[in-house]
Coordinates of N, CA and C in Angstrom, one line a residue:
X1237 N 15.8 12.6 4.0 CA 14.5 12.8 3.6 C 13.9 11.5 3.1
X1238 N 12.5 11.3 2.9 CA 11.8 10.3 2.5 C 10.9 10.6 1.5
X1239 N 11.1 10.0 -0.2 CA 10.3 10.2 -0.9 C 9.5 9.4 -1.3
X1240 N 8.3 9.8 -1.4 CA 7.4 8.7 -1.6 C 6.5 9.0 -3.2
X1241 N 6.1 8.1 -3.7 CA 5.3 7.5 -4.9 C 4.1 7.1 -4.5
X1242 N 2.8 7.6 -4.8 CA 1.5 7.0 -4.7 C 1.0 6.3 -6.0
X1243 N 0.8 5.4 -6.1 CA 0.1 4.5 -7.5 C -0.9 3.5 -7.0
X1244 N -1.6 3.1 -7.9 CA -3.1 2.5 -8.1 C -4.3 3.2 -8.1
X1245 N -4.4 4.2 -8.0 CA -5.7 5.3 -8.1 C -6.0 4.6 -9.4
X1246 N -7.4 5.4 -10.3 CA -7.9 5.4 -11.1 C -10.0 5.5 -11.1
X1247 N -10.3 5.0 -11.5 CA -11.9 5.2 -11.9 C -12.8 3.9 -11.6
X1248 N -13.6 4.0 -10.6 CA -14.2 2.8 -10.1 C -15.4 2.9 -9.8
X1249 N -16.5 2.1 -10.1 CA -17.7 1.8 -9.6 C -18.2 2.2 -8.2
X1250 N -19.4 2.8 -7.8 CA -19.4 2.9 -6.6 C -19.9 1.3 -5.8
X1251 N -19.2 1.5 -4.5 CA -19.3 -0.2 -4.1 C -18.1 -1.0 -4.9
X1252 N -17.3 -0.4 -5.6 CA -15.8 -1.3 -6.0 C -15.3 -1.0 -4.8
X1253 N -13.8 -1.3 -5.3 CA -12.7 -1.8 -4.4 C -11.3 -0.9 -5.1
X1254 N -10.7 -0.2 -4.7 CA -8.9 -0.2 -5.0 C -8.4 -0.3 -4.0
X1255 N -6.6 -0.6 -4.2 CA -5.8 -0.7 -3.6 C -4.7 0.4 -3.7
X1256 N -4.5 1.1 -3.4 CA -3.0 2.0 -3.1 C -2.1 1.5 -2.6
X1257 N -1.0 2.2 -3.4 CA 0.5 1.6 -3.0 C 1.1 3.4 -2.9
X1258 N 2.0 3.2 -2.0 CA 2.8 4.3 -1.8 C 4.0 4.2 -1.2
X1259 N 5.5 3.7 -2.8 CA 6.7 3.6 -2.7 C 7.3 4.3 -2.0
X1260 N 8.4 4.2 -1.0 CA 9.8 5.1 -0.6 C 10.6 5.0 -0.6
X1261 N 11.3 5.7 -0.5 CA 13.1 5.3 -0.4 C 13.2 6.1 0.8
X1262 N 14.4 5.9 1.5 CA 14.8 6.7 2.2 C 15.0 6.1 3.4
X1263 N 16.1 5.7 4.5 CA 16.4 4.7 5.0 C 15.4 5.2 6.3
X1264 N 15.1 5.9 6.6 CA 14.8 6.6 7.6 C 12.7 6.2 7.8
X1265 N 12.2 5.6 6.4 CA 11.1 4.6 5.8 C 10.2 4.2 7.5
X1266 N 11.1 3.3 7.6 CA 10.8 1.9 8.8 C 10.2 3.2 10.3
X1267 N 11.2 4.0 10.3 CA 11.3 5.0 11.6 C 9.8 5.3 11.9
X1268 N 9.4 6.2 10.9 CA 8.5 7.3 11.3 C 6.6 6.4 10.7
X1269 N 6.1 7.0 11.7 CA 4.6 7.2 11.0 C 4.3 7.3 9.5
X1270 N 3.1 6.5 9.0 CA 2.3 7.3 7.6 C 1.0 7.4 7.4
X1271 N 0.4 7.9 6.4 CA -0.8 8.3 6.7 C -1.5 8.0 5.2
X1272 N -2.5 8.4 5.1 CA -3.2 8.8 3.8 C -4.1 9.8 4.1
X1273 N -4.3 11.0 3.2 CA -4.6 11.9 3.2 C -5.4 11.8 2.2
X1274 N -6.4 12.6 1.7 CA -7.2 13.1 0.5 C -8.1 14.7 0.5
X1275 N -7.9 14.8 -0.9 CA -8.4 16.1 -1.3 C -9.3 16.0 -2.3
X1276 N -10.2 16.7 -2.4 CA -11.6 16.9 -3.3 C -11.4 18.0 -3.7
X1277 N -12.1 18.2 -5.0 CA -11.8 19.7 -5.6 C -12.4 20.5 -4.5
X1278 N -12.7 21.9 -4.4 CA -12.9 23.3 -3.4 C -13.0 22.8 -2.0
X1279 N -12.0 21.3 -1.8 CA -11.9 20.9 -0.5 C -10.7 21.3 0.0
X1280 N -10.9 21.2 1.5 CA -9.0 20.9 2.2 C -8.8 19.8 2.4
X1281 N -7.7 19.3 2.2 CA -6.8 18.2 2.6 C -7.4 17.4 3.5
X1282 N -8.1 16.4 3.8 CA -8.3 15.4 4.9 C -7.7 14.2 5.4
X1283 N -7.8 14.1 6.7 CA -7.1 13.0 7.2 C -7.8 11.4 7.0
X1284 N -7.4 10.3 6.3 CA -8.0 9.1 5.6 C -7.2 8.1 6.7
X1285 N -6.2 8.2 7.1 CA -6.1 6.9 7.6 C -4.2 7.0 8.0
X1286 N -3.7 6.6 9.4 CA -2.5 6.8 10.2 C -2.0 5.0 10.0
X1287 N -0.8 4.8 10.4 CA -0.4 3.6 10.4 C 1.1 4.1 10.9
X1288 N 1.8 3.6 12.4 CA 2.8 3.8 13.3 C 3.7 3.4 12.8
X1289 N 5.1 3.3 13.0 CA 6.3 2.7 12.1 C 6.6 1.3 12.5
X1290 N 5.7 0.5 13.5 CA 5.9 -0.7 13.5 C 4.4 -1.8 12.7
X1291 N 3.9 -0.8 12.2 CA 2.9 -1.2 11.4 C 1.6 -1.9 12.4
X1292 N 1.9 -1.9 14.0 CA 1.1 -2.7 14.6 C -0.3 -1.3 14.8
X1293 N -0.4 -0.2 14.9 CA -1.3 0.3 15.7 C -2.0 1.4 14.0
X1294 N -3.0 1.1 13.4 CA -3.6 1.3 12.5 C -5.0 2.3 12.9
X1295 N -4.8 3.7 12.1 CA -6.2 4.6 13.1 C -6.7 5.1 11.6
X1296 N -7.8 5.0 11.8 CA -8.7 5.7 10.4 C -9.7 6.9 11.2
X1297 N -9.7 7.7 9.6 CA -11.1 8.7 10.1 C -12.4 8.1 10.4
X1298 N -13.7 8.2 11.0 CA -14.7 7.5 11.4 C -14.7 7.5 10.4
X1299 N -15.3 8.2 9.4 CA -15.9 7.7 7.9 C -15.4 6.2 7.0
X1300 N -13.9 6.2 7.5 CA -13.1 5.7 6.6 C -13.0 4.0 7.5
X1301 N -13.5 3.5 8.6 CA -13.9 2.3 9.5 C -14.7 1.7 9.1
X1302 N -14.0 0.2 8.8 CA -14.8 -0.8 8.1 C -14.5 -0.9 6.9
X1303 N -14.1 0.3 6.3 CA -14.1 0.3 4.7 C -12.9 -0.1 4.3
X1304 N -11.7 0.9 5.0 CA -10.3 1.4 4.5 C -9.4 0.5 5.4
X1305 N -8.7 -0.1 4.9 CA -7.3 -1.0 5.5 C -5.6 -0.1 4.9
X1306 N -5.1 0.3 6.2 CA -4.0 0.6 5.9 C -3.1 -0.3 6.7
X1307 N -1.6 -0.8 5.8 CA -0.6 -1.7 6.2 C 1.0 -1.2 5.7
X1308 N 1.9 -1.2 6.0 CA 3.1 -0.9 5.8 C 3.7 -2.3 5.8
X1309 N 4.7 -2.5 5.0 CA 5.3 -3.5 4.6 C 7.1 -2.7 4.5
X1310 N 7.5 -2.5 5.9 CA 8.8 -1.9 5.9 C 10.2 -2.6 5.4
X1311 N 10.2 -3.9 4.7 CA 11.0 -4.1 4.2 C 11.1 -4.3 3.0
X1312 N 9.6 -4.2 1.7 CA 9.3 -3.2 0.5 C 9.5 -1.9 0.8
X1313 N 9.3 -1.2 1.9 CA 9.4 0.4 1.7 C 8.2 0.9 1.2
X1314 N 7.0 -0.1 1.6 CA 5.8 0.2 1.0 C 4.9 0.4 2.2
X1315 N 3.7 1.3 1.7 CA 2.2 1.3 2.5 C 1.2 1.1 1.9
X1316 N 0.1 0.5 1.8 CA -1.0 0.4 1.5 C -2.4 1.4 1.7
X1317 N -3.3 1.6 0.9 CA -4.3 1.6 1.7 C -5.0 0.8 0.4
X1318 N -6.0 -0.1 1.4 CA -7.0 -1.2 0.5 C -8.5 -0.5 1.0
X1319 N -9.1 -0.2 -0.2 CA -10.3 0.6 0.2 C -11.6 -0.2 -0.5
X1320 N -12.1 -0.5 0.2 CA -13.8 -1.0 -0.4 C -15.2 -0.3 0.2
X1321 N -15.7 -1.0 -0.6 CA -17.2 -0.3 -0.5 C -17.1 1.1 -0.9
X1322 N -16.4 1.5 -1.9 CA -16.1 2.8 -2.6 C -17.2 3.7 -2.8
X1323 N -17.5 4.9 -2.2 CA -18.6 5.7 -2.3 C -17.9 7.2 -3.3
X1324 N -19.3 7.3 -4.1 CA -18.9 8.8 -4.8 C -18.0 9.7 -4.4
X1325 N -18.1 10.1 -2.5 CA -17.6 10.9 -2.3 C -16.4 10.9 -1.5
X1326 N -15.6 9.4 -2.3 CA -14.6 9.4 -2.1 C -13.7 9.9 -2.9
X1327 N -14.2 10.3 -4.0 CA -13.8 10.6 -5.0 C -12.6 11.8 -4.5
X1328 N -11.2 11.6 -5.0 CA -10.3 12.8 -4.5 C -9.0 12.2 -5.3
X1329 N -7.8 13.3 -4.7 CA -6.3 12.8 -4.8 C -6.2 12.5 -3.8
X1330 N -5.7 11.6 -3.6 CA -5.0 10.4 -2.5 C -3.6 11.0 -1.9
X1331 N -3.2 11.1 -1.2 CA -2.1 11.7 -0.9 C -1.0 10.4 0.4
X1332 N -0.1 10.2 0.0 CA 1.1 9.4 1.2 C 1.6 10.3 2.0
X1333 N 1.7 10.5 2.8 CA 2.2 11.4 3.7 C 3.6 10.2 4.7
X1334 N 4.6 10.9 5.3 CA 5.3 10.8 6.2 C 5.8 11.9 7.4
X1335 N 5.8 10.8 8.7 CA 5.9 12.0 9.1 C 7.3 12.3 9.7
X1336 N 8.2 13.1 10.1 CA 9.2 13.4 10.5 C 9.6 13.7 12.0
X1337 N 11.0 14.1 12.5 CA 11.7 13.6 13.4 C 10.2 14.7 14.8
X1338 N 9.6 15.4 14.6 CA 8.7 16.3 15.3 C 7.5 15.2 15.5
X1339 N 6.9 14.2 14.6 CA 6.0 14.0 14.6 C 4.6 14.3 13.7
X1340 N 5.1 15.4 12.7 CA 4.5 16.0 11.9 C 4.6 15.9 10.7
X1341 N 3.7 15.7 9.9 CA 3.6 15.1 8.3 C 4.3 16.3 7.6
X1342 N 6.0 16.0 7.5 CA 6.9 16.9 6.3 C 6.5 15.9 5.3
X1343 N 6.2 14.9 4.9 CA 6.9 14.4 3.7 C 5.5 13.8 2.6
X1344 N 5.7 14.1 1.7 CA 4.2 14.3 0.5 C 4.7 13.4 -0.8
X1345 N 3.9 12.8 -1.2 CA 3.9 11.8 -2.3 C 3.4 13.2 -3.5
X1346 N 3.4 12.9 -5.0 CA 2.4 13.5 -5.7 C 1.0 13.8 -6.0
X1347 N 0.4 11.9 -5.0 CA -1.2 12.3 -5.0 C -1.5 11.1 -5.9
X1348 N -2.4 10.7 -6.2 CA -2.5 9.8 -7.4 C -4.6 10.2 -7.1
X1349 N -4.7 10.1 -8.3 CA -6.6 10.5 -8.5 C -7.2 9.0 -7.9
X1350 N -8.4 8.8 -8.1 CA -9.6 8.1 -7.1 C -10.7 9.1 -7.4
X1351 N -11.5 8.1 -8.7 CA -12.4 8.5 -8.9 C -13.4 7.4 -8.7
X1352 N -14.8 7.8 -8.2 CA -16.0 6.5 -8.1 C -16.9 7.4 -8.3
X1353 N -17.2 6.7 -9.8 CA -18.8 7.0 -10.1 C -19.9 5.9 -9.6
X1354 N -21.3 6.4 -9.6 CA -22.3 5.3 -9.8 C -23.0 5.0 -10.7

């Protein structure tokens, strides 16, 4: 299995900038897909942004183009996502996702908050 850690969330200006990190372990890291996910309160789960296990082929939601950069760094065991031009309604939990031997996102970080006020 593969577990992952989301960190760098917190409270930001609208039109700031963060960066997410989302640690793993798990040798199996390098192999598979990752993603970023996010939730808003009386929302569902959305899809923020994919990145392939060779880190070359990078897919975001239309919303999330221009703004959102995702990168995997598979010999930290790390993924990124660097987000700017931060709007209100990005406001959510951030979620790492991996995906497993099907193709399908088994594997969940805890989430880490992303809040932007103006």
């Amino acid at each position: 299995q593969v577990q992952l850690v989301e960190s760098g969330g917190g409270l930001v200006q609208a039109g700031g900038s963060l960066r997410l990190s989302c640690a793993a372990s798990g040798r199996t890291f390098s192999n598979y897909a990752m993603g970023w996910f996010r939730q808003a309160p009386g929302k569902e789960r959305e899809f923020v942004a994919h990145i392939n296990w060779s880190g070359r082929i990078p897919y975001y939601a239309d919303s999330m183009k221009g703004r959102f950069t995702i990168s995997r760094d598979n010999a930290k065991n790390t993924v990124y996502l660097q987000m700017n031009s931060l709007k209100p309604e990005d406001t959510a939990v951030y979620y790492c996702g991996a995906t497993g031997p099907t193709g399908k996102y088994d594997y969940w970080g805890q989430g880490t908050q992303v809040t932007v006020v103006s």
